[in-house]
């Protein structure tokens, strides 16, 4: 039941790793440390459409990624969001927030993103991958 | 381990029902059908801080509320979000979206809310309560 990752994700994000249920990708926005979890299931747009085993697995992977994001980016503040208004394929955003970031305390959705420079992108991907492997 | 509901919630939302883990409240914003789930646990600001039994229960209650919100407001489009930048007490937003609502396809966070009229508030609460009881 593997699923193809939507073209928008391939364009705007970079693969970090594959977990049991989800592909983990870095969103190409230098304003926030931001990953998405994409369950590898076909034709699913909402969490409630997953079967109950996958729902539990999704929760486990959200918690696993949350702990890593807090550790990697040294913060306790996370936004965890299922939106899907523009790209319907089910995906969960996990965004590490800081009181010093561009929009604090507002949502990340109130401003436009800014792509990483080539150097910073490579550095960020490698940093995140290291924690996911460890 | 019951927890007090933050004062901001008491001001800006109305109790719908109590589930095993969460208090369910309607957000007083007539622009979107919008509930929050507040786990009745002390000093928790992130999903990953709940114990694993509560994490699974939270997922079950998110799915239960998601299904009801889709049914009550006749939509398949839901935003499910843990933000907590302004009110740190852990709470999950479940917002029924429609392609005809105020900000579609953008996030609900890009505009100011609008309180319900007294009549519409009573009507909306009673409608939601009916489904939660049924």
Short mmCIF file of C-alpha atoms in Angstrom, two decimals:
data_model
loop_
_atom_site.label_atom_id
_atom_site.label_comp_id
_atom_site.label_asym_id
_atom_site.label_seq_id
_atom_site.Cartn_x
_atom_site.Cartn_y
_atom_site.Cartn_z
CA UNK A 1 0.00 0.00 0.00
CA UNK A 2 2.92 2.36 -0.61
CA UNK A 3 1.93 5.74 -1.95
CA UNK A 4 3.58 8.20 -4.29
CA UNK A 5 4.70 11.41 -2.66
CA UNK A 6 2.84 14.38 -4.18
CA UNK A 7 4.77 16.46 -6.74
CA UNK A 8 4.49 19.57 -4.55
CA UNK A 9 6.38 17.80 -1.77
CA UNK A 10 9.10 16.63 -4.15
CA UNK A 11 9.58 20.26 -5.20
CA UNK A 12 9.41 21.97 -1.80
CA UNK A 13 11.03 19.43 0.52
CA UNK A 14 13.95 17.01 0.88
CA UNK A 15 13.96 13.40 2.09
CA UNK A 16 15.44 12.84 5.54
CA UNK A 17 14.52 9.21 6.18
CA UNK A 18 11.81 6.56 5.89
CA UNK A 19 10.08 5.38 9.06
CA UNK A 20 7.72 2.40 9.19
CA UNK A 21 4.62 4.44 8.33
CA UNK A 22 5.91 7.83 7.18
CA UNK A 23 8.42 9.43 4.86
CA UNK A 24 10.13 12.25 6.74
CA UNK A 25 11.05 15.31 4.66
CA UNK A 26 12.58 18.73 5.46
CA UNK A 27 10.53 21.69 4.23
CA UNK A 28 12.70 24.09 2.24
CA UNK A 29 12.04 27.15 4.40
CA UNK A 30 15.00 28.66 6.20
CA UNK A 31 12.71 30.68 8.49
CA UNK A 32 11.74 27.64 10.61
CA UNK A 33 13.18 24.15 11.30
CA UNK A 34 10.29 22.28 9.73
CA UNK A 35 9.70 18.64 8.78
CA UNK A 36 6.68 16.81 7.39
CA UNK A 37 5.57 13.22 8.01
CA UNK A 38 3.84 11.64 5.01
CA UNK A 39 2.11 8.30 5.70
CA UNK A 40 2.87 5.81 2.92
CA UNK A 41 -0.77 4.95 2.31
CA UNK A 42 -2.90 5.52 -0.77
CA UNK A 43 -5.71 8.06 -1.11
CA UNK A 44 -5.72 9.29 2.48
CA UNK A 45 -6.43 12.96 3.24
CA UNK A 46 -7.35 12.82 6.94
CA UNK A 47 -5.96 11.04 10.03
CA UNK A 48 -9.38 9.49 10.67
CA UNK A 49 -9.21 7.69 7.29
CA UNK A 50 -6.17 5.63 8.37
CA UNK A 51 -6.97 2.26 9.94
CA UNK A 52 -6.64 2.20 13.72
CA UNK A 53 -3.28 0.40 13.67
CA UNK A 54 -1.87 3.10 11.39
CA UNK A 55 -3.40 5.84 13.57
CA UNK A 56 -1.47 4.48 16.57
CA UNK A 57 1.70 4.15 14.48
CA UNK A 58 1.28 7.74 13.29
CA UNK A 59 1.05 8.91 16.90
CA UNK A 60 4.22 6.99 17.76
CA UNK A 61 6.08 8.52 14.81
CA UNK A 62 4.80 12.04 15.65
CA UNK A 63 6.12 11.58 19.20
CA UNK A 64 9.44 10.15 17.96
CA UNK A 65 9.95 13.05 15.52
CA UNK A 66 8.78 15.60 18.12
CA UNK A 67 11.41 14.45 20.60
CA UNK A 68 14.14 14.59 17.95
CA UNK A 69 13.09 18.05 16.70
CA UNK A 70 13.15 19.39 20.28
CA UNK A 71 16.62 17.93 20.80
CA UNK A 72 18.11 18.97 17.44
CA UNK A 73 16.82 22.54 17.57
CA UNK A 74 17.07 22.98 21.36
CA UNK A 75 13.49 24.05 22.01
CA UNK A 76 10.43 22.82 23.89
CA UNK A 77 8.06 24.65 21.55
CA UNK A 78 6.61 22.65 18.69
CA UNK A 79 3.74 23.21 16.31
CA UNK A 80 2.25 19.91 15.09
CA UNK A 81 -0.30 20.42 12.36
CA UNK A 82 -2.41 18.57 9.85
CA UNK A 83 -3.69 21.18 7.39
CA UNK A 84 -3.83 19.80 3.84
CA UNK A 85 -5.89 22.60 2.29
CA UNK A 86 -3.52 23.00 -0.66
CA UNK A 87 -1.89 19.55 -0.93
CA UNK A 88 -4.61 17.05 0.06
CA UNK A 89 -2.30 14.00 0.55
CA UNK A 90 -2.19 13.41 4.33
CA UNK A 91 0.89 14.97 5.89
CA UNK A 92 1.73 16.26 9.36
CA UNK A 93 3.88 19.35 9.85
CA UNK A 94 6.25 19.43 12.83
CA UNK A 95 7.78 22.87 13.23
CA UNK A 96 10.35 23.79 15.89
CA UNK A 97 9.47 27.24 17.19
CA UNK A 98 11.47 29.79 19.13
CA UNK A 99 10.46 33.05 20.80
CA UNK A 100 13.01 34.68 18.48
CA UNK A 101 11.68 33.32 15.18
CA UNK A 102 10.08 35.42 12.38
CA UNK A 103 6.46 35.22 13.51
CA UNK A 104 6.47 34.26 17.20
CA UNK A 105 3.94 33.96 18.86
CA UNK A 106 1.89 33.83 15.67
CA UNK A 107 1.51 30.86 13.35
CA UNK A 108 4.09 30.13 10.63
CA UNK A 109 1.27 30.52 8.12
CA UNK A 110 1.11 34.31 8.44
CA UNK A 111 4.29 34.94 6.38
CA UNK A 112 5.90 33.72 3.17
CA UNK A 113 8.69 31.16 3.34
CA UNK A 114 12.32 31.68 2.29
CA UNK A 115 14.28 28.84 0.64
CA UNK A 116 17.55 27.70 2.26
CA UNK A 117 20.88 28.68 0.65
CA UNK A 118 22.59 25.63 -0.89
CA UNK A 119 25.18 25.48 1.91
CA UNK A 120 22.70 25.88 4.78
CA UNK A 121 20.34 23.33 3.23
CA UNK A 122 23.07 20.67 3.04
CA UNK A 123 24.17 21.47 6.60
CA UNK A 124 20.61 21.29 7.97
CA UNK A 125 19.77 18.02 6.20
CA UNK A 126 22.96 16.41 7.42
CA UNK A 127 22.35 17.60 11.02
CA UNK A 128 18.81 16.20 11.07
CA UNK A 129 19.80 12.92 9.40
CA UNK A 130 22.46 12.35 12.04
CA UNK A 131 19.89 12.47 14.85
CA UNK A 132 17.42 10.29 12.96
CA UNK A 133 20.07 7.63 12.45
CA UNK A 134 21.42 7.83 16.02
CA UNK B 1 -4.31 14.04 37.64
CA UNK B 2 -7.14 16.35 36.51
CA UNK B 3 -6.00 19.74 35.35
CA UNK B 4 -7.55 23.18 35.50
CA UNK B 5 -8.57 24.60 32.15
CA UNK B 6 -6.57 27.76 31.39
CA UNK B 7 -8.41 31.07 31.96
CA UNK B 8 -8.04 31.99 28.27
CA UNK B 9 -10.03 28.89 27.30
CA UNK B 10 -12.77 29.66 29.82
CA UNK B 11 -13.11 33.11 28.25
CA UNK B 12 -12.91 32.18 24.57
CA UNK B 13 -14.64 28.80 24.43
CA UNK B 14 -17.64 26.83 25.70
CA UNK B 15 -17.80 23.32 27.13
CA UNK B 16 -19.32 20.69 24.87
CA UNK B 17 -18.53 17.49 26.76
CA UNK B 18 -15.93 15.58 28.76
CA UNK B 19 -14.28 12.56 27.13
CA UNK B 20 -12.03 10.14 29.01
CA UNK B 21 -8.84 12.14 28.37
CA UNK B 22 -10.01 15.50 27.01
CA UNK B 23 -12.43 18.31 27.70
CA UNK B 24 -14.06 19.28 24.41
CA UNK B 25 -14.85 22.98 23.96
CA UNK B 26 -16.26 25.09 21.12
CA UNK B 27 -14.10 28.07 20.15
CA UNK B 28 -16.17 31.27 20.08
CA UNK B 29 -15.42 32.15 16.45
CA UNK B 30 -18.36 32.23 14.07
CA UNK B 31 -16.03 32.18 11.05
CA UNK B 32 -15.20 28.46 11.42
CA UNK B 33 -16.76 25.42 13.16
CA UNK B 34 -13.91 24.93 15.61
CA UNK B 35 -13.44 22.77 18.71
CA UNK B 36 -10.46 22.19 20.99
CA UNK B 37 -9.48 19.03 22.88
CA UNK B 38 -7.76 19.73 26.20
CA UNK B 39 -6.16 16.70 27.87
CA UNK B 40 -6.97 16.65 31.60
CA UNK B 41 -3.36 16.28 32.68
CA UNK B 42 -1.17 18.65 34.67
CA UNK B 43 1.74 20.70 33.31
CA UNK B 44 1.74 19.28 29.79
CA UNK B 45 2.57 21.53 26.82
CA UNK B 46 3.43 18.99 24.11
CA UNK B 47 1.94 15.68 22.91
CA UNK B 48 5.30 13.96 23.48
CA UNK B 49 5.11 14.81 27.21
CA UNK B 50 1.99 12.65 27.70
CA UNK B 51 2.65 9.05 28.71
CA UNK B 52 2.27 6.54 25.90
CA UNK B 53 -1.16 5.33 27.06
CA UNK B 54 -2.44 8.91 27.01
CA UNK B 55 -0.85 9.50 23.60
CA UNK B 56 -2.86 6.60 22.19
CA UNK B 57 -6.01 7.82 23.94
CA UNK B 58 -5.45 11.29 22.51
CA UNK B 59 -5.22 9.82 19.00
CA UNK B 60 -8.47 7.91 19.57
CA UNK B 61 -10.24 11.06 20.78
CA UNK B 62 -8.85 13.12 17.86
CA UNK B 63 -10.24 10.52 15.45
CA UNK B 64 -13.59 10.35 17.29
CA UNK B 65 -13.96 14.16 17.24
CA UNK B 66 -12.73 14.36 13.62
CA UNK B 67 -15.43 11.95 12.46
CA UNK B 68 -18.12 13.88 14.34
CA UNK B 69 -16.94 17.28 13.05
CA UNK B 70 -17.00 15.98 9.47
CA UNK B 71 -20.52 14.63 9.98
CA UNK B 72 -21.95 17.67 11.83
CA UNK B 73 -20.54 20.24 9.41
CA UNK B 74 -20.82 18.12 6.25
CA UNK B 75 -17.22 18.37 5.10
CA UNK B 76 -14.22 16.12 4.51
CA UNK B 77 -11.76 18.95 5.12
CA UNK B 78 -10.34 19.25 8.62
CA UNK B 79 -7.42 21.13 10.10
CA UNK B 80 -6.03 19.36 13.19
CA UNK B 81 -3.43 21.45 14.96
CA UNK B 82 -1.35 21.60 18.10
CA UNK B 83 0.04 25.15 18.28
CA UNK B 84 0.18 26.42 21.88
CA UNK B 85 2.35 29.48 21.26
CA UNK B 86 0.04 31.78 23.19
CA UNK B 87 -1.71 29.39 25.62
CA UNK B 88 0.91 26.77 26.52
CA UNK B 89 -1.50 24.22 28.12
CA UNK B 90 -1.68 21.31 25.65
CA UNK B 91 -4.73 21.59 23.40
CA UNK B 92 -5.56 20.33 19.92
CA UNK B 93 -7.61 22.42 17.51
CA UNK B 94 -10.01 20.62 15.17
CA UNK B 95 -11.43 23.02 12.59
CA UNK B 96 -14.01 22.06 9.95
CA UNK B 97 -13.02 23.81 6.74
CA UNK B 98 -14.97 24.54 3.58
CA UNK B 99 -13.86 25.88 0.21
CA UNK B 100 -16.33 28.71 0.86
CA UNK B 101 -15.02 29.79 4.28
CA UNK B 102 -13.31 33.14 5.04
CA UNK B 103 -9.72 32.14 4.36
CA UNK B 104 -9.80 29.01 2.19
CA UNK B 105 -7.31 27.61 1.16
CA UNK B 106 -5.22 29.54 3.69
CA UNK B 107 -4.91 28.79 7.38
CA UNK B 108 -7.48 30.08 9.89
CA UNK B 109 -4.61 31.93 11.56
CA UNK B 110 -4.32 34.58 8.85
CA UNK B 111 -7.45 36.51 9.97
CA UNK B 112 -9.07 37.73 13.17
CA UNK B 113 -11.94 35.78 14.66
CA UNK B 114 -15.54 36.97 15.09
CA UNK B 115 -17.58 35.97 18.17
CA UNK B 116 -20.91 34.16 17.64
CA UNK B 117 -24.17 36.04 18.17
CA UNK B 118 -25.97 34.80 21.30
CA UNK B 119 -28.58 32.95 19.24
CA UNK B 120 -26.13 31.30 16.85
CA UNK B 121 -23.84 30.30 19.73
CA UNK B 122 -26.66 28.50 21.55
CA UNK B 123 -27.75 26.81 18.33
CA UNK B 124 -24.23 25.67 17.45
CA UNK B 125 -23.48 24.32 20.93
CA UNK B 126 -26.75 22.41 21.01
CA UNK B 127 -26.13 20.95 17.52
CA UNK B 128 -22.63 19.73 18.44
CA UNK B 129 -23.74 18.37 21.84
CA UNK B 130 -26.44 16.31 20.17
CA UNK B 131 -23.90 14.48 18.00
CA UNK B 132 -21.47 13.98 20.88
CA UNK B 133 -24.20 12.39 22.97
CA UNK B 134 -25.59 10.26 20.16
#
